[in-house]
PDB file of C-alpha atoms in Angstrom:
ATOM      1  CA  MET A1243      -0.003   0.001   0.028  1.00 61.00           C
ATOM      2  CA  PRO A1244       1.458   3.382  -0.861  1.00 69.00           C
ATOM      3  CA  MET A1245       1.973   5.903   1.994  1.00 74.00           C
ATOM      4  CA  SER A1246      -0.667   8.552   2.097  1.00 92.00           C
ATOM      5  CA  TYR A1247       0.913  11.107   4.465  1.00 97.00           C
ATOM      6  CA  PHE A1248       4.146  12.972   3.673  1.00 98.00           C
ATOM      7  CA  THR A1249       5.728  15.919   5.513  1.00 98.00           C
ATOM      8  CA  ILE A1250       7.266  18.830   3.528  1.00 98.00           C
ATOM      9  CA  ALA A1251       8.925  21.807   5.217  1.00 98.00           C
ATOM     10  CA  GLY A1252       9.118  25.194   3.419  1.00 98.00           C
ATOM     11  CA  VAL A1253      11.929  27.455   4.684  1.00 98.00           C
ATOM     12  CA  GLN A1254      11.430  31.192   4.395  1.00 98.00           C
ATOM     13  CA  MET A1255      14.770  32.777   5.402  1.00 98.00           C
ATOM     14  CA  GLN A1256      16.665  36.051   5.134  1.00 95.00           C
ATOM     15  CA  ALA A1257      19.859  36.050   3.126  1.00 90.00           C
ATOM     16  CA  LEU A1258      22.389  38.003   1.111  1.00 85.00           C
ATOM     17  CA  HIS A1259      21.054  39.308  -2.253  1.00 87.00           C
ATOM     18  CA  HIS A1260      24.488  38.705  -3.696  1.00 87.00           C
ATOM     19  CA  GLY A1261      26.730  36.068  -2.213  1.00 87.00           C
ATOM     20  CA  ASP A1262      27.036  32.613  -0.782  1.00 95.00           C
ATOM     21  CA  ASN A1263      24.095  31.603   1.411  1.00 96.00           C
ATOM     22  CA  THR A1264      24.833  27.908   1.414  1.00 98.00           C
ATOM     23  CA  GLU A1265      26.185  27.725   4.983  1.00 98.00           C
ATOM     24  CA  ALA A1266      23.185  29.622   6.291  1.00 97.00           C
ATOM     25  CA  MET A1267      20.884  27.175   4.537  1.00 98.00           C
ATOM     26  CA  ARG A1268      22.780  24.338   6.089  1.00 98.00           C
ATOM     27  CA  HIS A1269      22.210  25.771   9.438  1.00 98.00           C
ATOM     28  CA  ARG A1270      18.442  26.058   8.772  1.00 98.00           C
ATOM     29  CA  VAL A1271      18.299  22.274   7.808  1.00 98.00           C
ATOM     30  CA  ASP A1272      20.349  21.383  10.805  1.00 98.00           C
ATOM     31  CA  ALA A1273      17.824  23.228  13.263  1.00 98.00           C
ATOM     32  CA  LEU A1274      14.707  21.996  11.139  1.00 98.00           C
ATOM     33  CA  MET A1275      15.704  18.324  11.302  1.00 98.00           C
ATOM     34  CA  SER A1276      16.584  18.546  14.955  1.00 98.00           C
ATOM     35  CA  ARG A1277      13.251  20.112  15.905  1.00 98.00           C
ATOM     36  CA  PHE A1278      10.977  18.394  13.396  1.00 98.00           C
ATOM     37  CA  PRO A1279      12.601  14.922  12.619  1.00 98.00           C
ATOM     38  CA  GLN A1280       9.451  13.779  10.840  1.00 98.00           C
ATOM     39  CA  VAL A1281      10.180  16.041   7.818  1.00 98.00           C
ATOM     40  CA  GLN A1282      10.851  14.147   4.722  1.00 98.00           C
ATOM     41  CA  MET A1283      11.273  16.831   2.141  1.00 99.00           C
ATOM     42  CA  VAL A1284      12.693  20.440   2.447  1.00 99.00           C
ATOM     43  CA  LEU A1285      12.034  23.376  -0.009  1.00 98.00           C
ATOM     44  CA  PHE A1286      13.905  26.634  -0.094  1.00 98.00           C
ATOM     45  CA  SER A1287      12.904  29.746  -2.164  1.00 98.00           C
ATOM     46  CA  GLU A1288      14.197  30.837  -5.525  1.00 98.00           C
ATOM     47  CA  LEU A1289      17.910  31.838  -5.985  1.00 97.00           C
ATOM     48  CA  MET A1290      18.538  31.237  -2.247  1.00 98.00           C
ATOM     49  CA  PRO A1291      21.972  29.499  -2.482  1.00 97.00           C
ATOM     50  CA  LEU A1292      23.884  32.214  -4.377  1.00 97.00           C
ATOM     51  CA  GLY A1293      21.673  35.202  -4.510  1.00 95.00           C
ATOM     52  CA  ALA A1294      19.869  36.947  -7.309  1.00 94.00           C
ATOM     53  CA  SER A1295      22.766  37.952  -9.653  1.00 92.00           C
ATOM     54  CA  PRO A1296      23.423  35.995 -12.912  1.00 92.00           C
ATOM     55  CA  HIS A1297      27.058  36.914 -12.353  1.00 90.00           C
ATOM     56  CA  HIS A1298      27.216  34.054  -9.961  1.00 90.00           C
ATOM     57  CA  ALA A1299      26.030  31.497 -12.764  1.00 96.00           C
ATOM     58  CA  HIS A1300      28.009  28.290 -13.035  1.00 96.00           C
ATOM     59  CA  PRO A1301      27.670  25.075 -14.858  1.00 98.00           C
ATOM     60  CA  LEU A1302      25.758  22.137 -13.433  1.00 98.00           C
ATOM     61  CA  PRO A1303      26.568  19.727 -11.777  1.00 98.00           C
ATOM     62  CA  SER A1304      28.743  21.880  -9.493  1.00 97.00           C
ATOM     63  CA  HIS A1305      30.369  21.857  -5.983  1.00 97.00           C
ATOM     64  CA  VAL A1306      27.398  23.967  -4.717  1.00 98.00           C
ATOM     65  CA  GLU A1307      24.973  21.411  -5.927  1.00 98.00           C
ATOM     66  CA  GLN A1308      27.136  18.618  -4.466  1.00 98.00           C
ATOM     67  CA  PHE A1309      26.983  20.503  -1.067  1.00 98.00           C
ATOM     68  CA  PHE A1310      23.371  20.072  -1.073  1.00 98.00           C
ATOM     69  CA  CYS A1311      23.542  16.473  -2.193  1.00 98.00           C
ATOM     70  CA  GLN A1312      25.608  15.696   0.883  1.00 98.00           C
ATOM     71  CA  LEU A1313      23.163  17.608   3.086  1.00 98.00           C
ATOM     72  CA  ALA A1314      20.222  15.531   1.680  1.00 98.00           C
ATOM     73  CA  GLU A1315      22.023  12.329   2.261  1.00 98.00           C
ATOM     74  CA  GLN A1316      23.090  13.235   5.658  1.00 98.00           C
ATOM     75  CA  TYR A1317      19.526  13.679   6.734  1.00 98.00           C
ATOM     76  CA  ARG A1318      17.880  11.231   4.212  1.00 98.00           C
ATOM     77  CA  ILE A1319      15.585  13.836   3.001  1.00 98.00           C
ATOM     78  CA  TRP A1320      14.370  15.172  -0.395  1.00 99.00           C
ATOM     79  CA  LEU A1321      15.935  18.542  -0.836  1.00 99.00           C
ATOM     80  CA  ILE A1322      15.068  21.337  -3.340  1.00 98.00           C
ATOM     81  CA  PRO A1323      17.518  24.237  -2.489  1.00 98.00           C
ATOM     82  CA  GLY A1324      15.702  26.784  -4.265  1.00 97.00           C
ATOM     83  CA  SER A1325      17.284  27.592  -7.643  1.00 98.00           C
ATOM     84  CA  MET A1326      20.665  28.824  -8.931  1.00 98.00           C
ATOM     85  CA  PHE A1327      21.755  30.500 -12.186  1.00 98.00           C
ATOM     86  CA  GLU A1328      23.084  27.825 -14.508  1.00 98.00           C
ATOM     87  CA  ARG A1329      25.692  28.843 -17.129  1.00 98.00           C
ATOM     88  CA  THR A1330      25.578  26.707 -20.367  1.00 98.00           C
ATOM     89  CA  GLU A1331      26.826  27.185 -24.002  1.00 97.00           C
ATOM     90  CA  SER A1332      23.375  28.422 -25.029  1.00 95.00           C
ATOM     91  CA  GLY A1333      23.134  31.021 -22.131  1.00 97.00           C
ATOM     92  CA  ILE A1334      22.098  31.300 -18.572  1.00 98.00           C
ATOM     93  CA  TYR A1335      19.198  29.583 -17.075  1.00 98.00           C
ATOM     94  CA  ASN A1336      17.376  29.840 -13.699  1.00 98.00           C
ATOM     95  CA  THR A1337      17.609  26.094 -12.603  1.00 98.00           C
ATOM     96  CA  LEU A1338      16.214  24.142  -9.833  1.00 98.00           C
ATOM     97  CA  SER A1339      17.763  20.797  -8.575  1.00 98.00           C
ATOM     98  CA  VAL A1340      15.652  17.990  -7.107  1.00 98.00           C
ATOM     99  CA  ILE A1341      17.858  15.746  -4.846  1.00 99.00           C
ATOM    100  CA  ASP A1342      16.722  12.456  -3.292  1.00 98.00           C
ATOM    101  CA  PRO A1343      17.560  11.086   0.156  1.00 98.00           C
ATOM    102  CA  SER A1344      20.622   9.140  -1.206  1.00 98.00           C
ATOM    103  CA  GLY A1345      22.069  12.375  -2.421  1.00 98.00           C
ATOM    104  CA  GLN A1346      21.443  11.920  -6.161  1.00 98.00           C
ATOM    105  CA  VAL A1347      20.156  14.658  -8.370  1.00 98.00           C
ATOM    106  CA  VAL A1348      17.044  12.980  -9.960  1.00 98.00           C
ATOM    107  CA  ALA A1349      15.863  16.094 -12.011  1.00 98.00           C
ATOM    108  CA  ARG A1350      16.709  19.599 -12.870  1.00 98.00           C
ATOM    109  CA  TYR A1351      14.148  22.188 -14.065  1.00 98.00           C
ATOM    110  CA  ARG A1352      14.822  25.404 -15.941  1.00 98.00           C
ATOM    111  CA  LYS A1353      12.382  28.223 -15.305  1.00 98.00           C
ATOM    112  CA  MET A1354      10.220  28.616 -18.342  1.00 98.00           C
ATOM    113  CA  PHE A1355       9.074  32.260 -17.781  1.00 98.00           C
ATOM    114  CA  PRO A1356      11.955  34.520 -16.576  1.00 98.00           C
ATOM    115  CA  PHE A1357      10.479  37.684 -15.084  1.00 96.00           C
ATOM    116  CA  ARG A1358      11.044  39.656 -18.206  1.00 94.00           C
ATOM    117  CA  PRO A1359      11.926  42.349 -18.854  1.00 94.00           C
ATOM    118  CA  TYR A1360      13.383  42.564 -15.339  1.00 93.00           C
ATOM    119  CA  GLU A1361      15.035  39.113 -15.232  1.00 92.00           C
ATOM    120  CA  ALA A1362      17.232  40.196 -18.155  1.00 90.00           C
ATOM    121  CA  GLY A1363      19.839  37.902 -19.841  1.00 93.00           C
ATOM    122  CA  VAL A1364      18.137  34.683 -18.755  1.00 97.00           C
ATOM    123  CA  GLU A1365      17.014  32.117 -21.179  1.00 98.00           C
ATOM    124  CA  SER A1366      13.611  30.171 -20.978  1.00 98.00           C
ATOM    125  CA  GLY A1367      13.621  26.519 -20.161  1.00 98.00           C
ATOM    126  CA  MET A1368      11.559  24.239 -22.431  1.00 97.00           C
ATOM    127  CA  GLU A1369      10.933  21.002 -20.445  1.00 98.00           C
ATOM    128  CA  PHE A1370       8.304  20.375 -17.714  1.00 98.00           C
ATOM    129  CA  VAL A1371       9.532  18.297 -14.730  1.00 98.00           C
ATOM    130  CA  VAL A1372       7.711  15.873 -12.553  1.00 98.00           C
ATOM    131  CA  PHE A1373       9.254  13.263 -10.369  1.00 98.00           C
ATOM    132  CA  ASP A1374       8.021  10.369  -8.146  1.00 98.00           C
ATOM    133  CA  VAL A1375       8.701   9.703  -4.511  1.00 98.00           C
ATOM    134  CA  PRO A1376       8.455   5.933  -4.478  1.00 97.00           C
ATOM    135  CA  ASN A1377       5.319   4.594  -2.759  1.00 97.00           C
ATOM    136  CA  VAL A1378       4.191   8.167  -2.063  1.00 97.00           C
ATOM    137  CA  GLY A1379       3.182  10.206  -5.123  1.00 98.00           C
ATOM    138  CA  ARG A1380       4.078  12.410  -7.934  1.00 98.00           C
ATOM    139  CA  PHE A1381       5.398  16.066  -7.639  1.00 98.00           C
ATOM    140  CA  GLY A1382       5.897  18.872 -10.177  1.00 98.00           C
ATOM    141  CA  VAL A1383       8.183  21.792  -9.951  1.00 98.00           C
ATOM    142  CA  SER A1384       7.877  25.401 -11.209  1.00 98.00           C
ATOM    143  CA  ILE A1385       9.662  28.619 -10.336  1.00 98.00           C
ATOM    144  CA  CYS A1386       8.226  32.071  -9.419  1.00 98.00           C
ATOM    145  CA  TYR A1387       6.906  33.806 -12.601  1.00 98.00           C
ATOM    146  CA  ASP A1388       5.875  30.427 -13.964  1.00 98.00           C
ATOM    147  CA  MET A1389       2.713  30.465 -11.735  1.00 98.00           C
ATOM    148  CA  TRP A1390       1.322  33.462 -13.558  1.00 98.00           C
ATOM    149  CA  PHE A1391       0.842  31.238 -16.662  1.00 98.00           C
ATOM    150  CA  PRO A1392      -1.958  28.627 -15.884  1.00 97.00           C
ATOM    151  CA  GLU A1393      -0.842  26.553 -18.652  1.00 97.00           C
ATOM    152  CA  THR A1394       2.294  25.561 -16.769  1.00 98.00           C
ATOM    153  CA  THR A1395       0.538  24.284 -13.721  1.00 98.00           C
ATOM    154  CA  ARG A1396      -2.087  22.618 -15.749  1.00 98.00           C
ATOM    155  CA  THR A1397       0.489  20.717 -17.647  1.00 98.00           C
ATOM    156  CA  LEU A1398       2.185  19.510 -14.529  1.00 98.00           C
ATOM    157  CA  ALA A1399      -1.350  18.211 -13.211  1.00 98.00           C
ATOM    158  CA  ALA A1400      -1.918  16.642 -16.574  1.00 98.00           C
ATOM    159  CA  MET A1401       1.336  14.851 -16.160  1.00 98.00           C
ATOM    160  CA  GLY A1402      -0.021  13.357 -12.801  1.00 98.00           C
ATOM    161  CA  ALA A1403       1.579  15.884 -10.276  1.00 98.00           C
ATOM    162  CA  GLU A1404      -0.325  15.904  -6.920  1.00 98.00           C
ATOM    163  CA  VAL A1405       1.867  18.406  -5.256  1.00 98.00           C
ATOM    164  CA  ILE A1406       3.493  21.475  -6.958  1.00 98.00           C
ATOM    165  CA  LEU A1407       6.787  22.778  -5.410  1.00 98.00           C
ATOM    166  CA  HIS A1408       7.183  26.360  -6.286  1.00 98.00           C
ATOM    167  CA  PRO A1409      10.088  28.352  -5.005  1.00 98.00           C
ATOM    168  CA  THR A1410       9.797  32.097  -5.532  1.00 98.00           C
ATOM    169  CA  MET A1411      11.572  35.389  -4.907  1.00 97.00           C
ATOM    170  CA  THR A1412       9.122  38.088  -4.735  1.00 97.00           C
ATOM    171  CA  ASP A1413      10.062  41.375  -3.135  1.00 95.00           C
ATOM    172  CA  THR A1414       7.656  43.520  -5.107  1.00 96.00           C
ATOM    173  CA  ILE A1415       4.043  44.915  -4.452  1.00 97.00           C
ATOM    174  CA  ASP A1416       2.430  42.186  -6.447  1.00 97.00           C
ATOM    175  CA  ARG A1417       2.824  39.556  -3.700  1.00 98.00           C
ATOM    176  CA  ASP A1418      -0.906  39.816  -2.758  1.00 97.00           C
ATOM    177  CA  ILE A1419      -1.909  38.806  -6.220  1.00 98.00           C
ATOM    178  CA  GLU A1420       0.417  35.809  -6.207  1.00 98.00           C
ATOM    179  CA  LEU A1421      -1.354  34.609  -3.092  1.00 98.00           C
ATOM    180  CA  SER A1422      -4.618  34.471  -5.029  1.00 98.00           C
ATOM    181  CA  ILE A1423      -2.820  32.805  -7.942  1.00 98.00           C
ATOM    182  CA  ALA A1424      -1.501  30.133  -5.717  1.00 98.00           C
ATOM    183  CA  ARG A1425      -4.962  29.368  -4.361  1.00 98.00           C
ATOM    184  CA  ALA A1426      -6.332  29.350  -7.886  1.00 98.00           C
ATOM    185  CA  ASN A1427      -3.686  27.045  -9.289  1.00 98.00           C
ATOM    186  CA  ALA A1428      -4.363  24.573  -6.449  1.00 98.00           C
ATOM    187  CA  ALA A1429      -8.037  24.629  -6.809  1.00 98.00           C
ATOM    188  CA  VAL A1430      -8.380  24.362 -10.608  1.00 98.00           C
ATOM    189  CA  ASN A1431      -5.772  21.562 -10.672  1.00 98.00           C
ATOM    190  CA  GLN A1432      -6.914  19.845  -7.577  1.00 98.00           C
ATOM    191  CA  CYS A1433      -3.413  19.627  -6.071  1.00 98.00           C
ATOM    192  CA  TYR A1434      -1.318  20.931  -3.211  1.00 98.00           C
ATOM    193  CA  PHE A1435       0.660  24.105  -4.000  1.00 98.00           C
ATOM    194  CA  PHE A1436       3.744  25.127  -1.899  1.00 99.00           C
ATOM    195  CA  ASP A1437       4.669  28.650  -2.837  1.00 98.00           C
ATOM    196  CA  ILE A1438       7.752  29.336  -0.777  1.00 98.00           C
ATOM    197  CA  ASN A1439       9.199  32.914  -0.876  1.00 98.00           C
ATOM    198  CA  GLY A1440      12.396  34.471   0.601  1.00 97.00           C
ATOM    199  CA  ALA A1441      12.492  37.128   3.308  1.00 97.00           C
ATOM    200  CA  GLY A1442      14.549  40.270   3.550  1.00 92.00           C
ATOM    201  CA  ALA A1443      16.723  41.068   0.557  1.00 91.00           C
ATOM    202  CA  LEU A1444      15.434  37.845  -1.269  1.00 94.00           C
ATOM    203  CA  GLY A1445      11.621  38.385  -0.860  1.00 96.00           C
ATOM    204  CA  ASN A1446       8.991  39.970   1.242  1.00 97.00           C
ATOM    205  CA  GLY A1447       7.799  36.669   2.659  1.00 98.00           C
ATOM    206  CA  ARG A1448       4.132  35.571   2.901  1.00 98.00           C
ATOM    207  CA  SER A1449       4.949  32.107   1.684  1.00 98.00           C
ATOM    208  CA  ILE A1450       1.703  30.058   1.222  1.00 98.00           C
ATOM    209  CA  VAL A1451       0.728  26.429   1.213  1.00 98.00           C
ATOM    210  CA  VAL A1452      -2.529  25.627  -0.352  1.00 98.00           C
ATOM    211  CA  GLY A1453      -4.520  22.393  -0.198  1.00 98.00           C
ATOM    212  CA  PRO A1454      -6.309  20.715  -3.289  1.00 98.00           C
ATOM    213  CA  SER A1455      -9.607  22.498  -2.790  1.00 97.00           C
ATOM    214  CA  GLY A1456      -7.994  25.972  -2.617  1.00 97.00           C
ATOM    215  CA  ASP A1457      -7.906  26.127   1.141  1.00 98.00           C
ATOM    216  CA  VAL A1458      -4.969  27.954   2.761  1.00 98.00           C
ATOM    217  CA  ILE A1459      -3.188  25.493   5.045  1.00 98.00           C
ATOM    218  CA  HIS A1460      -0.694  28.137   6.152  1.00 98.00           C
ATOM    219  CA  GLN A1461       0.349  31.588   5.225  1.00 98.00           C
ATOM    220  CA  ALA A1462       3.557  33.010   6.555  1.00 98.00           C
ATOM    221  CA  GLY A1463       4.349  36.510   7.752  1.00 97.00           C
ATOM    222  CA  GLY A1464       7.151  38.718   6.446  1.00 96.00           C
ATOM    223  CA  GLY A1465      10.064  37.390   8.600  1.00 96.00           C
ATOM    224  CA  GLU A1466      11.949  34.046   8.827  1.00 97.00           C
ATOM    225  CA  GLU A1467       9.657  30.932   9.239  1.00 98.00           C
ATOM    226  CA  ILE A1468       9.934  27.186   9.005  1.00 98.00           C
ATOM    227  CA  MET A1469       6.771  25.485   7.826  1.00 98.00           C
ATOM    228  CA  PRO A1470       6.533  21.767   8.210  1.00 98.00           C
ATOM    229  CA  ILE A1471       3.282  20.701   6.604  1.00 98.00           C
ATOM    230  CA  GLU A1472       1.814  17.144   6.379  1.00 98.00           C
ATOM    231  CA  VAL A1473       0.294  16.461   3.033  1.00 98.00           C
ATOM    232  CA  ASP A1474      -2.263  13.834   2.427  1.00 98.00           C
ATOM    233  CA  PHE A1475      -2.135  12.166  -0.944  1.00 98.00           C
ATOM    234  CA  GLY A1476      -5.357  10.324  -0.217  1.00 97.00           C
ATOM    235  CA  ARG A1477      -7.146  13.662  -0.083  1.00 97.00           C
ATOM    236  CA  VAL A1478      -5.831  14.717  -3.474  1.00 98.00           C
ATOM    237  CA  ARG A1479      -7.022  11.357  -5.121  1.00 97.00           C
ATOM    238  CA  ARG A1480     -10.283  11.494  -3.370  1.00 97.00           C
ATOM    239  CA  GLU A1481     -11.041  15.014  -4.333  1.00 97.00           C
ATOM    240  CA  ARG A1482      -9.938  14.375  -8.012  1.00 98.00           C
ATOM    241  CA  GLU A1483     -12.307  11.404  -7.917  1.00 97.00           C
ATOM    242  CA  THR A1484     -15.435  13.052  -6.120  1.00 97.00           C
ATOM    243  CA  GLY A1485     -14.799  16.766  -6.781  1.00 97.00           C
ATOM    244  CA  LEU A1486     -13.572  19.959  -4.952  1.00 94.00           C
ATOM    245  CA  ARG A1487     -15.792  19.960  -1.793  1.00 92.00           C
ATOM    246  CA  GLY A1488     -17.918  17.277  -3.555  1.00 94.00           C
ATOM    247  CA  LEU A1489     -18.518  19.687  -6.329  1.00 96.00           C
ATOM    248  CA  GLY A1490     -16.514  20.640  -9.415  1.00 96.00           C
ATOM    249  CA  GLN A1491     -14.136  18.039 -11.044  1.00 97.00           C
ATOM    250  CA  PRO A1492     -12.056  20.443 -13.182  1.00 97.00           C
ATOM    251  CA  LEU A1493      -9.416  17.877 -14.161  1.00 97.00           C
ATOM    252  CA  LYS A1494     -12.073  15.442 -15.585  1.00 97.00           C
ATOM    253  CA  SER A1495     -13.948  18.249 -17.272  1.00 97.00           C
ATOM    254  CA  PHE A1496     -10.608  19.453 -18.941  1.00 96.00           C
ATOM    255  CA  ARG A1497      -9.920  15.899 -20.016  1.00 97.00           C
ATOM    256  CA  ASP A1498     -13.342  15.491 -21.463  1.00 97.00           C
ATOM    257  CA  ARG A1499     -13.474  18.758 -23.166  1.00 96.00           C
ATOM    258  CA  GLN A1500     -14.465  19.252 -26.827  1.00 96.00           C
ATOM    259  CA  VAL A1501     -12.934  22.589 -27.462  1.00 94.00           C
ATOM    260  CA  ASP A1502      -9.451  22.698 -28.941  1.00 91.00           C
ATOM    261  CA  PHE A1503      -7.434  25.717 -27.780  1.00 90.00           C
ATOM    262  CA  SER A1504      -5.917  26.392 -31.138  1.00 87.00           C
ATOM    263  CA  ILE A1505      -4.994  30.063 -30.413  1.00 86.00           C
ATOM    264  CA  TYR A1506      -1.997  28.760 -28.357  1.00 84.00           C
ATOM    265  CA  ARG A1507      -0.512  26.867 -31.293  1.00 83.00           C
ATOM    266  CA  PHE A1508       3.002  28.074 -32.402  1.00 81.00           C
ATOM    267  CA  GLU A1509       2.318  27.413 -35.928  1.00 80.00           C
ATOM    268  CA  HIS A1510      -0.446  29.993 -35.999  1.00 74.00           C
ATOM    269  CA  GLY A1511       1.682  32.740 -34.566  1.00 83.00           C
ATOM    270  CA  PRO A1512       0.353  35.080 -31.848  1.00 85.00           C
ATOM    271  CA  SER A1513      -3.259  36.279 -32.138  1.00 87.00           C
ATOM    272  CA  PRO A1514      -3.746  39.666 -33.759  1.00 88.00           C
ATOM    273  CA  PHE A1515      -4.538  41.042 -30.404  1.00 91.00           C
ATOM    274  CA  LEU A1516      -1.460  39.593 -28.702  1.00 89.00           C
ATOM    275  CA  ALA A1517       0.606  40.768 -31.696  1.00 88.00           C
ATOM    276  CA  SER A1518      -0.712  44.397 -31.126  1.00 93.00           C
ATOM    277  CA  LEU A1519       0.641  44.732 -27.517  1.00 93.00           C
ATOM    278  CA  GLY A1520       3.907  45.944 -28.520  1.00 92.00           C
ATOM    279  CA  PRO A1521       7.533  45.033 -27.186  1.00 93.00           C
ATOM    280  CA  LEU A1522       8.102  43.276 -23.853  1.00 94.00           C
ATOM    281  CA  ALA A1523      10.136  46.005 -22.373  1.00 94.00           C
ATOM    282  CA  LYS A1524      10.322  48.090 -19.222  1.00 94.00           C
ATOM    283  CA  PRO A1525       8.010  51.067 -19.080  1.00 92.00           C
ATOM    284  CA  GLN A1526       9.767  54.338 -19.535  1.00 91.00           C
ATOM    285  CA  ARG A1527       9.121  57.558 -17.561  1.00 89.00           C
ATOM    286  CA  THR A1528       6.792  60.048 -19.362  1.00 84.00           C
ATOM    287  CA  ASP A1529       8.285  63.600 -18.946  1.00 80.00           C
ATOM    288  CA  ILE A1530       5.953  66.346 -18.219  1.00 76.00           C
ATOM    289  CA  GLU A1531       5.977  69.339 -20.369  1.00 72.00           C
ATOM    290  CA  GLU A1532       6.981  72.571 -18.741  1.00 65.00           C
ATOM    291  CA  TYR A1533       4.835  75.490 -19.141  1.00 59.00           C
TER     292      TYR A1533
END
């Protein structure tokens, strides 16, 4: 029989905006596992290990990634240490590593939607990533701005993901909107959604964990916080079978749809309306005429 319950801890921590935060992250894991030994998976926020500058980009695998592999093996936990900028021959990517309890990297995910035009010089990933925890369930991963595009989470759900692990680094005034998006993503895809933000220089906090009916299990404040949450895979499967609160069954309805969303197809090009929106660029100041 597969295990129904699984404990995931999100870590919302303050750290340097530019610089090596790996030792601080290790201290958080040490304290977390000492206090909450039942935790089976630990999730940090976006760009936590080395900060938010692409200047710290390096190829993967790396000694930094190996540092986290050893930490995962030490505590026999699944570990997602946020993301790091990855340098490749084709450019720089914002990349997340999934590490299993034996210290092996089982998957890497490259952020599909860099926060353009602000996240400049970062390429877009092209491959969705789900992974299985044996005898437990299937997880999907995405990063920060990806959540603003419902097709990303929908695709992960269609690939069987029951929990979405979503590190983010939001330090801007739109965090309240993201809280709504996290709830919507969880509800329409009938899955758990872990949206873990940084604090201080690497985010304004308010991490949120949402259940498969869009219910807020926990919402953090603005400071440091450790959030061990026990998820129930039986609940996901039951609600996908019988409906959200015994009502809507959106995944089944999406599966059984008759409409073909042809407007998204690349071969058709953008719709005339989308093509009319102009370039993806930072807004510029409008000078006021002097009288």
